[in-house]
mmCIF file of C-alpha atoms in Angstrom:
data_model
loop_
_atom_site.group_PDB
_atom_site.id
_atom_site.type_symbol
_atom_site.label_atom_id
_atom_site.label_comp_id
_atom_site.label_asym_id
_atom_site.label_seq_id
_atom_site.Cartn_x
_atom_site.Cartn_y
_atom_site.Cartn_z
ATOM 1 C CA UNK A 149 42.812 -8.234 135.872
ATOM 2 C CA UNK A 150 40.433 -10.896 136.886
ATOM 3 C CA UNK A 151 39.159 -8.727 139.784
ATOM 4 C CA UNK A 152 37.463 -6.428 137.297
ATOM 5 C CA UNK A 153 34.720 -9.088 137.013
ATOM 6 C CA UNK A 154 33.806 -8.650 140.724
ATOM 7 C CA UNK A 155 32.366 -5.307 140.324
ATOM 8 C CA UNK A 156 28.682 -5.070 141.053
ATOM 9 C CA UNK A 157 27.464 -3.251 137.673
ATOM 10 C CA UNK A 158 29.067 -6.384 135.650
ATOM 11 C CA UNK A 159 25.940 -8.515 134.466
ATOM 12 C CA UNK A 160 27.074 -12.036 133.588
ATOM 13 C CA UNK A 161 25.315 -14.209 131.114
ATOM 14 C CA UNK A 162 25.313 -18.025 130.321
ATOM 15 C CA UNK A 163 24.553 -19.420 126.828
ATOM 16 C CA UNK A 164 23.592 -23.365 126.792
ATOM 17 C CA UNK A 165 23.771 -24.828 123.230
ATOM 18 C CA UNK A 166 21.498 -27.583 122.651
ATOM 19 C CA UNK A 167 23.441 -28.625 119.628
ATOM 20 C CA UNK A 168 25.714 -31.466 120.011
ATOM 21 C CA UNK A 169 27.349 -30.885 116.506
ATOM 22 C CA UNK A 170 31.044 -30.062 117.009
ATOM 23 C CA UNK A 171 31.197 -27.854 113.904
ATOM 24 C CA UNK A 172 28.049 -25.937 114.915
ATOM 25 C CA UNK A 173 29.272 -25.240 118.393
ATOM 26 C CA UNK A 174 32.698 -24.122 117.303
ATOM 27 C CA UNK A 175 30.862 -21.911 114.707
ATOM 28 C CA UNK A 176 28.788 -20.328 117.599
ATOM 29 C CA UNK A 177 31.755 -19.841 119.796
ATOM 30 C CA UNK A 178 33.629 -18.022 117.156
ATOM 31 C CA UNK A 179 30.693 -16.041 116.091
ATOM 32 C CA UNK A 180 30.277 -14.900 119.871
ATOM 33 C CA UNK A 181 33.935 -13.988 119.998
ATOM 34 C CA UNK A 182 33.760 -11.985 116.876
ATOM 35 C CA UNK A 183 30.501 -10.314 117.208
ATOM 36 C CA UNK A 184 29.969 -9.677 120.991
ATOM 37 C CA UNK A 185 31.295 -7.118 123.234
ATOM 38 C CA UNK A 186 32.150 -8.583 126.694
ATOM 39 C CA UNK A 187 33.451 -5.598 128.488
ATOM 40 C CA UNK A 188 30.273 -5.133 130.491
ATOM 41 C CA UNK A 189 28.722 -8.522 130.152
ATOM 42 C CA UNK A 190 31.253 -11.543 130.332
ATOM 43 C CA UNK A 191 29.706 -14.714 128.993
ATOM 44 C CA UNK A 192 29.978 -18.485 129.755
ATOM 45 C CA UNK A 193 28.969 -20.934 126.924
ATOM 46 C CA UNK A 194 28.237 -24.352 127.946
ATOM 47 C CA UNK A 195 28.175 -27.169 125.109
ATOM 48 C CA UNK A 196 28.363 -30.902 124.607
ATOM 49 C CA UNK A 197 29.391 -32.718 121.546
ATOM 50 C CA UNK A 198 28.714 -36.075 120.072
ATOM 51 C CA UNK A 199 32.186 -38.151 119.668
ATOM 52 C CA UNK A 200 34.830 -35.987 118.058
ATOM 53 C CA UNK A 201 38.491 -35.352 118.232
ATOM 54 C CA UNK A 202 39.326 -31.528 118.083
ATOM 55 C CA UNK A 203 42.905 -30.516 117.282
ATOM 56 C CA UNK A 204 44.444 -27.195 118.041
ATOM 57 C CA UNK A 205 44.862 -24.566 115.373
ATOM 58 C CA UNK A 206 48.481 -25.367 114.769
ATOM 59 C CA UNK A 207 48.336 -29.064 114.866
ATOM 60 C CA UNK A 208 48.853 -31.963 112.675
ATOM 61 C CA UNK A 209 45.504 -34.232 112.529
ATOM 62 C CA UNK A 210 47.392 -37.234 111.320
ATOM 63 C CA UNK A 211 49.986 -37.015 114.186
ATOM 64 C CA UNK A 212 47.386 -36.246 116.852
ATOM 65 C CA UNK A 213 44.450 -38.742 115.953
ATOM 66 C CA UNK A 214 43.844 -42.417 114.937
ATOM 67 C CA UNK A 215 42.447 -41.067 111.617
ATOM 68 C CA UNK A 216 41.934 -44.494 110.295
ATOM 69 C CA UNK A 217 39.780 -45.546 113.050
ATOM 70 C CA UNK A 218 37.587 -42.339 113.677
ATOM 71 C CA UNK A 219 34.911 -42.959 110.909
ATOM 72 C CA UNK A 220 34.428 -46.514 112.325
ATOM 73 C CA UNK A 221 33.858 -44.903 115.878
ATOM 74 C CA UNK A 222 31.554 -42.467 114.417
ATOM 75 C CA UNK A 223 33.688 -39.608 115.633
ATOM 76 C CA UNK A 224 34.346 -36.432 113.578
ATOM 77 C CA UNK A 225 37.753 -34.717 113.215
ATOM 78 C CA UNK A 226 37.731 -30.918 113.974
ATOM 79 C CA UNK A 227 40.179 -28.140 113.887
ATOM 80 C CA UNK A 228 39.316 -25.262 116.475
ATOM 81 C CA UNK A 229 40.463 -21.767 116.379
ATOM 82 C CA UNK A 230 42.533 -21.574 119.484
ATOM 83 C CA UNK A 231 46.003 -23.129 120.106
ATOM 84 C CA UNK A 232 46.757 -25.959 122.611
ATOM 85 C CA UNK A 233 46.631 -29.730 122.271
ATOM 86 C CA UNK A 234 44.152 -32.258 121.133
ATOM 87 C CA UNK A 235 41.023 -33.367 123.005
ATOM 88 C CA UNK A 236 38.528 -36.065 122.505
ATOM 89 C CA UNK A 237 34.885 -35.142 123.329
ATOM 90 C CA UNK A 238 31.666 -37.085 123.765
ATOM 91 C CA UNK A 239 28.382 -36.826 125.813
ATOM 92 C CA UNK A 240 30.172 -37.531 128.997
ATOM 93 C CA UNK A 241 32.400 -34.443 128.471
ATOM 94 C CA UNK A 242 31.318 -30.868 129.433
ATOM 95 C CA UNK A 243 32.804 -28.000 127.508
ATOM 96 C CA UNK A 244 32.945 -24.526 128.811
ATOM 97 C CA UNK A 245 34.118 -21.330 127.064
ATOM 98 C CA UNK A 246 34.578 -18.161 129.211
ATOM 99 C CA UNK A 247 34.119 -14.896 127.145
ATOM 100 C CA UNK A 248 35.674 -11.754 128.536
ATOM 101 C CA UNK A 249 37.320 -8.581 127.432
ATOM 102 C CA UNK A 250 40.929 -8.885 126.720
ATOM 103 C CA UNK A 251 41.718 -6.792 129.846
ATOM 104 C CA UNK A 252 39.540 -9.001 132.113
ATOM 105 C CA UNK A 253 40.976 -12.444 130.719
ATOM 106 C CA UNK A 254 42.189 -14.627 133.501
ATOM 107 C CA UNK A 255 42.304 -18.558 133.013
ATOM 108 C CA UNK A 256 43.254 -18.944 136.618
ATOM 109 C CA UNK A 257 40.047 -17.268 137.828
ATOM 110 C CA UNK A 258 37.861 -19.491 135.518
ATOM 111 C CA UNK A 259 39.413 -22.632 136.872
ATOM 112 C CA UNK A 260 39.108 -21.586 140.404
ATOM 113 C CA UNK A 261 35.335 -21.357 139.854
ATOM 114 C CA UNK A 262 35.245 -24.984 138.387
ATOM 115 C CA UNK A 263 37.308 -26.124 141.323
ATOM 116 C CA UNK A 264 34.897 -24.200 143.841
ATOM 117 C CA UNK A 265 31.887 -25.805 142.057
ATOM 118 C CA UNK A 266 33.234 -29.253 142.278
ATOM 119 C CA UNK A 267 34.319 -28.733 145.863
ATOM 120 C CA UNK A 268 31.050 -27.194 146.980
ATOM 121 C CA UNK A 269 28.617 -29.351 145.358
ATOM 122 C CA UNK A 270 30.376 -32.686 145.171
ATOM 123 C CA UNK A 271 33.156 -32.618 148.051
ATOM 124 C CA UNK A 272 35.811 -33.137 145.424
ATOM 125 C CA UNK A 273 39.324 -31.449 145.663
ATOM 126 C CA UNK A 274 40.792 -30.649 142.218
ATOM 127 C CA UNK A 275 44.053 -28.689 142.013
ATOM 128 C CA UNK A 276 44.984 -26.229 139.323
ATOM 129 C CA UNK A 277 48.465 -27.206 137.990
ATOM 130 C CA UNK A 278 51.144 -24.880 136.717
ATOM 131 C CA UNK A 279 50.021 -25.751 133.258
ATOM 132 C CA UNK A 280 46.693 -24.453 134.144
ATOM 133 C CA UNK A 281 44.813 -27.849 134.171
ATOM 134 C CA UNK A 282 42.520 -29.240 136.647
ATOM 135 C CA UNK A 283 43.657 -32.578 138.294
ATOM 136 C CA UNK A 284 42.463 -34.891 141.161
ATOM 137 C CA UNK A 285 44.982 -37.079 142.767
ATOM 138 C CA UNK A 286 47.401 -36.111 139.997
ATOM 139 C CA UNK A 287 45.121 -37.299 137.289
ATOM 140 C CA UNK A 288 43.833 -34.595 134.643
ATOM 141 C CA UNK A 289 39.971 -33.825 134.607
ATOM 142 C CA UNK A 290 40.375 -30.781 132.561
ATOM 143 C CA UNK A 291 42.301 -29.371 129.615
ATOM 144 C CA UNK A 292 42.632 -25.828 128.770
ATOM 145 C CA UNK A 293 43.160 -23.719 125.678
ATOM 146 C CA UNK A 294 42.529 -19.973 124.856
ATOM 147 C CA UNK A 295 42.360 -17.306 122.091
ATOM 148 C CA UNK A 296 43.104 -13.780 122.847
ATOM 149 C CA UNK A 297 42.212 -10.926 120.491
ATOM 150 C CA UNK A 298 42.691 -7.117 120.500
ATOM 151 C CA UNK A 299 39.588 -6.465 122.509
ATOM 152 C CA UNK A 300 37.891 -9.912 123.183
ATOM 153 C CA UNK A 301 39.197 -13.072 124.574
ATOM 154 C CA UNK A 302 38.067 -16.676 125.433
ATOM 155 C CA UNK A 303 39.392 -19.259 127.643
ATOM 156 C CA UNK A 304 37.707 -22.728 127.094
ATOM 157 C CA UNK A 305 38.299 -25.982 128.796
ATOM 158 C CA UNK A 306 36.719 -29.522 129.098
ATOM 159 C CA UNK A 307 35.428 -31.469 132.223
ATOM 160 C CA UNK A 308 35.453 -35.277 131.957
ATOM 161 C CA UNK A 309 32.435 -36.487 133.962
ATOM 162 C CA UNK A 310 31.763 -39.819 132.464
ATOM 163 C CA UNK A 311 33.584 -39.840 129.099
ATOM 164 C CA UNK A 312 34.372 -43.080 127.381
ATOM 165 C CA UNK A 313 38.111 -43.391 128.265
ATOM 166 C CA UNK A 314 38.724 -46.511 126.108
ATOM 167 C CA UNK A 315 37.532 -44.370 123.046
ATOM 168 C CA UNK A 316 39.759 -41.610 124.290
ATOM 169 C CA UNK A 317 42.878 -43.789 124.082
ATOM 170 C CA UNK A 318 41.987 -45.293 120.835
ATOM 171 C CA UNK A 319 41.029 -42.050 118.881
ATOM 172 C CA UNK A 320 44.028 -40.160 120.181
ATOM 173 C CA UNK A 321 46.398 -43.078 118.902
ATOM 174 C CA UNK A 322 49.287 -41.776 116.608
ATOM 175 C CA UNK A 323 49.481 -44.058 113.463
ATOM 176 C CA UNK A 324 52.354 -42.245 111.790
ATOM 177 C CA UNK A 325 55.244 -43.292 114.237
ATOM 178 C CA UNK A 326 58.053 -41.280 115.428
ATOM 179 C CA UNK A 327 59.913 -40.659 112.442
ATOM 180 C CA UNK A 328 58.019 -37.456 111.360
ATOM 181 C CA UNK A 329 59.772 -33.830 111.041
ATOM 182 C CA UNK A 330 57.225 -31.105 111.781
ATOM 183 C CA UNK A 331 56.975 -27.715 113.196
ATOM 184 C CA UNK A 332 53.322 -28.407 114.267
ATOM 185 C CA UNK A 333 52.455 -28.121 118.027
ATOM 186 C CA UNK A 334 52.504 -31.523 119.564
ATOM 187 C CA UNK A 335 50.051 -32.529 122.397
ATOM 188 C CA UNK A 336 51.435 -33.314 125.770
ATOM 189 C CA UNK A 337 49.817 -36.511 126.893
ATOM 190 C CA UNK A 338 48.630 -36.833 130.592
ATOM 191 C CA UNK A 339 46.942 -39.467 132.711
ATOM 192 C CA UNK A 340 43.239 -38.577 132.897
ATOM 193 C CA UNK A 341 40.277 -39.679 134.850
ATOM 194 C CA UNK A 342 36.444 -39.004 134.955
ATOM 195 C CA UNK A 343 34.742 -37.418 137.805
ATOM 196 C CA UNK A 344 32.635 -40.379 138.231
ATOM 197 C CA UNK A 345 35.721 -42.461 139.270
ATOM 198 C CA UNK A 346 35.802 -40.269 142.307
ATOM 199 C CA UNK A 347 31.973 -39.625 142.756
ATOM 200 C CA UNK A 348 30.153 -42.674 141.127
ATOM 201 C CA UNK A 349 26.660 -41.724 139.429
ATOM 202 C CA UNK A 350 27.605 -38.015 138.981
ATOM 203 C CA UNK A 351 26.274 -36.566 135.718
ATOM 204 C CA UNK A 352 26.937 -33.971 133.188
ATOM 205 C CA UNK A 353 23.756 -32.435 133.990
ATOM 206 C CA UNK A 354 24.665 -32.120 137.806
ATOM 207 C CA UNK A 355 28.043 -30.755 137.072
ATOM 208 C CA UNK A 356 26.410 -28.327 134.804
ATOM 209 C CA UNK A 357 23.961 -27.122 137.518
ATOM 210 C CA UNK A 358 26.871 -26.627 140.047
ATOM 211 C CA UNK A 359 28.850 -24.626 137.702
ATOM 212 C CA UNK A 360 25.600 -22.464 136.756
ATOM 213 C CA UNK A 361 25.241 -21.746 140.373
ATOM 214 C CA UNK A 362 28.834 -20.650 141.024
ATOM 215 C CA UNK A 363 28.449 -18.493 137.836
ATOM 216 C CA UNK A 364 25.365 -16.850 139.420
ATOM 217 C CA UNK A 365 23.506 -15.938 136.310
ATOM 218 C CA UNK A 366 20.458 -16.725 134.434
ATOM 219 C CA UNK A 367 20.782 -19.364 131.568
ATOM 220 C CA UNK A 368 19.774 -18.645 127.825
ATOM 221 C CA UNK A 369 19.095 -21.828 125.935
ATOM 222 C CA UNK A 370 20.281 -21.675 122.351
ATOM 223 C CA UNK A 371 17.927 -23.803 120.458
ATOM 224 C CA UNK A 372 18.571 -22.196 117.107
ATOM 225 C CA UNK A 373 22.173 -21.757 115.703
ATOM 226 C CA UNK A 374 21.259 -20.213 112.497
ATOM 227 C CA UNK A 375 21.655 -17.065 110.206
ATOM 228 C CA UNK A 376 18.232 -15.548 111.494
ATOM 229 C CA UNK A 377 19.694 -15.522 115.198
ATOM 230 C CA UNK A 378 23.476 -15.430 114.349
ATOM 231 C CA UNK A 379 23.859 -13.746 111.026
ATOM 232 C CA UNK A 380 26.645 -15.417 109.105
ATOM 233 C CA UNK A 381 27.100 -18.480 111.352
ATOM 234 C CA UNK A 382 26.250 -21.024 108.865
ATOM 235 C CA UNK A 383 29.128 -19.855 106.696
ATOM 236 C CA UNK A 384 31.471 -20.157 109.682
ATOM 237 C CA UNK A 385 30.307 -23.484 110.370
ATOM 238 C CA UNK A 386 31.074 -24.450 106.605
ATOM 239 C CA UNK A 387 34.673 -23.160 107.201
ATOM 240 C CA UNK A 388 35.175 -25.361 110.176
ATOM 241 C CA UNK A 389 33.775 -28.341 108.349
ATOM 242 C CA UNK A 390 35.866 -27.806 105.160
ATOM 243 C CA UNK A 391 38.695 -30.150 104.288
ATOM 244 C CA UNK A 392 40.862 -26.943 103.648
ATOM 245 C CA UNK A 393 40.377 -25.770 107.209
ATOM 246 C CA UNK A 394 40.714 -29.289 109.014
ATOM 247 C CA UNK A 395 43.501 -30.578 106.796
ATOM 248 C CA UNK A 396 44.741 -28.038 104.454
ATOM 249 C CA UNK A 397 45.856 -25.850 107.271
ATOM 250 C CA UNK A 398 48.305 -28.572 108.624
ATOM 251 C CA UNK A 399 51.764 -27.129 109.060
ATOM 252 C CA UNK A 400 54.009 -29.062 106.674
ATOM 253 C CA UNK A 401 55.574 -32.176 107.701
ATOM 254 C CA UNK A 402 57.850 -35.128 106.253
ATOM 255 C CA UNK A 403 57.349 -38.637 106.908
ATOM 256 C CA UNK A 404 60.320 -41.007 106.753
ATOM 257 C CA UNK A 405 60.653 -44.793 106.424
ATOM 258 C CA UNK A 406 63.842 -46.887 106.616
ATOM 259 C CA UNK A 407 64.562 -48.676 103.271
ATOM 260 C CA UNK A 408 68.148 -49.800 103.550
ATOM 261 C CA UNK A 409 69.231 -49.455 107.342
ATOM 262 C CA UNK A 410 72.971 -50.481 106.666
ATOM 263 C CA UNK A 411 73.364 -47.738 104.143
ATOM 264 C CA UNK A 412 70.933 -45.253 106.118
ATOM 265 C CA UNK A 413 68.847 -44.818 103.150
ATOM 266 C CA UNK A 414 65.256 -43.918 103.819
ATOM 267 C CA UNK A 415 62.194 -43.064 101.702
ATOM 268 C CA UNK A 416 60.475 -39.792 102.480
ATOM 269 C CA UNK A 417 56.990 -38.247 101.988
ATOM 270 C CA UNK A 418 56.679 -34.595 102.127
ATOM 271 C CA UNK A 419 53.219 -33.028 102.797
ATOM 272 C CA UNK A 420 52.246 -29.396 102.361
ATOM 273 C CA UNK A 421 48.768 -27.937 102.928
ATOM 274 C CA UNK A 422 47.446 -31.492 103.112
ATOM 275 C CA UNK A 423 48.879 -32.545 99.921
ATOM 276 C CA UNK A 424 51.853 -34.681 98.928
ATOM 277 C CA UNK A 425 54.505 -32.040 97.672
ATOM 278 C CA UNK A 426 57.521 -34.380 97.286
ATOM 279 C CA UNK A 427 58.481 -38.027 97.604
ATOM 280 C CA UNK A 428 61.750 -39.768 97.112
ATOM 281 C CA UNK A 429 64.778 -41.451 98.825
ATOM 282 C CA UNK A 430 67.679 -39.854 100.537
ATOM 283 C CA UNK A 431 70.851 -40.817 102.447
ATOM 284 C CA UNK A 432 73.752 -39.331 104.264
ATOM 285 C CA UNK A 433 75.790 -38.515 101.128
ATOM 286 C CA UNK A 434 73.300 -38.679 98.388
ATOM 287 C CA UNK A 435 69.584 -37.766 97.752
ATOM 288 C CA UNK A 436 67.263 -39.504 95.516
ATOM 289 C CA UNK A 437 64.109 -37.485 94.584
ATOM 290 C CA UNK A 438 61.544 -37.578 92.017
ATOM 291 C CA UNK A 439 62.481 -33.838 91.211
ATOM 292 C CA UNK A 440 66.254 -34.679 90.774
ATOM 293 C CA UNK A 441 65.394 -38.032 88.744
ATOM 294 C CA UNK A 442 68.455 -39.637 90.396
ATOM 295 C CA UNK A 443 67.128 -43.181 89.931
ATOM 296 C CA UNK A 444 65.495 -44.197 86.603
ATOM 297 C CA UNK A 445 62.562 -46.425 87.396
ATOM 298 C CA UNK A 446 61.702 -44.728 90.809
ATOM 299 C CA UNK A 447 60.352 -41.697 89.278
ATOM 300 C CA UNK A 448 57.395 -43.358 87.727
ATOM 301 C CA UNK A 449 56.794 -45.416 90.763
ATOM 302 C CA UNK A 450 56.797 -42.573 93.187
ATOM 303 C CA UNK A 451 55.712 -39.351 91.357
ATOM 304 C CA UNK A 452 51.965 -40.682 91.364
ATOM 305 C CA UNK A 453 51.764 -39.602 94.967
ATOM 306 C CA UNK A 454 52.550 -35.857 94.207
ATOM 307 C CA UNK A 455 49.526 -33.660 94.418
ATOM 308 C CA UNK A 456 47.411 -36.179 96.106
ATOM 309 C CA UNK A 457 45.638 -35.392 99.414
ATOM 310 C CA UNK A 458 47.428 -37.236 102.332
ATOM 311 C CA UNK A 459 45.118 -39.853 103.659
ATOM 312 C CA UNK A 460 45.199 -43.465 105.179
ATOM 313 C CA UNK A 461 44.931 -45.027 101.663
ATOM 314 C CA UNK A 462 47.926 -43.015 100.372
ATOM 315 C CA UNK A 463 49.869 -44.032 103.521
ATOM 316 C CA UNK A 464 49.201 -47.466 102.977
ATOM 317 C CA UNK A 465 50.272 -47.157 99.293
ATOM 318 C CA UNK A 466 53.737 -45.427 100.410
ATOM 319 C CA UNK A 467 54.290 -48.104 102.957
ATOM 320 C CA UNK A 468 53.685 -50.883 100.247
ATOM 321 C CA UNK A 469 56.209 -48.849 97.965
ATOM 322 C CA UNK A 470 58.737 -48.835 100.819
ATOM 323 C CA UNK A 471 58.239 -52.574 101.419
ATOM 324 C CA UNK A 472 58.928 -53.399 97.809
ATOM 325 C CA UNK A 473 62.012 -51.204 97.769
ATOM 326 C CA UNK A 474 63.441 -53.018 100.715
ATOM 327 C CA UNK A 475 62.882 -56.393 98.650
ATOM 328 C CA UNK A 476 64.194 -55.012 95.728
ATOM 329 C CA UNK A 477 67.902 -56.175 94.772
ATOM 330 C CA UNK A 478 67.996 -54.086 91.590
ATOM 331 C CA UNK A 479 67.219 -50.905 93.648
ATOM 332 C CA UNK A 480 69.931 -51.743 96.073
ATOM 333 C CA UNK A 481 72.299 -52.202 93.094
ATOM 334 C CA UNK A 482 71.272 -48.942 91.538
ATOM 335 C CA UNK A 483 71.932 -47.180 95.016
ATOM 336 C CA UNK A 484 75.282 -48.612 95.535
ATOM 337 C CA UNK A 485 76.525 -47.916 92.156
ATOM 338 C CA UNK A 486 75.334 -44.175 92.341
#
């Protein structure tokens, strides 16, 4: 399918977004995908963002990111429209979106272009893995995701040039622990490296120029991403920015914490559409929940969680309740007598 782009009558185009706002760039990407016809003009969009964590469409932001630390790091949390795993962006990271028709879609062709650019201009030797990531010496320099529609498709990826790797590790730390039941897509973590570890001094601008040279196209600089130039893009940006999109679209999950390990009794917190749907206690042979009112006294203690948005503050409150239950001889007596 990728060979169709080699035809001489295909005129390619590059858009370079000057915006460094993740929600604006996601909105532009979505607008182009929705409104342009790429059959006779495939497009490459180049973009960079200020610090942010970007999760896949079907992921859980609380499992994939260090959500308590992101505000202190000055990093946004965004959910994109494509699948795949979670990535961290900053100004040391180059993002690329390859738009084509559905029939011309080819991840490998795009990765081969990037590999060729890095080899030709910087004497680097990246390899394309079976997962269609780019690696150097077994370390990942680029992750990949895509979206395929009825007529259009895009493949977007990252290139780590001189990103803050300490912030990457901190921002993608899981705070919820392993005791979570969910159907959300889970990221596969891989060892990473920046290109400047192989070529000290290399810049994002230099990598961008190399990619542009390989794509062989003039560059259209996008200074204004607004409704005058892209009708409806501001509404799309508001969607990506909204709490409902970023958190409310999270697949339901249940968080568990052990209360009385010797009796295999644990507390649970069930979250649906970003809000607490149920909370209680359960064990192998009996279940204690707010809905069933098995334990008098626990109902009032726990039912206050229901309906609240899940957050770091709510998680801390839940952990405090669990700690209180562990130290409650009255609760243990109630359970053993049930």
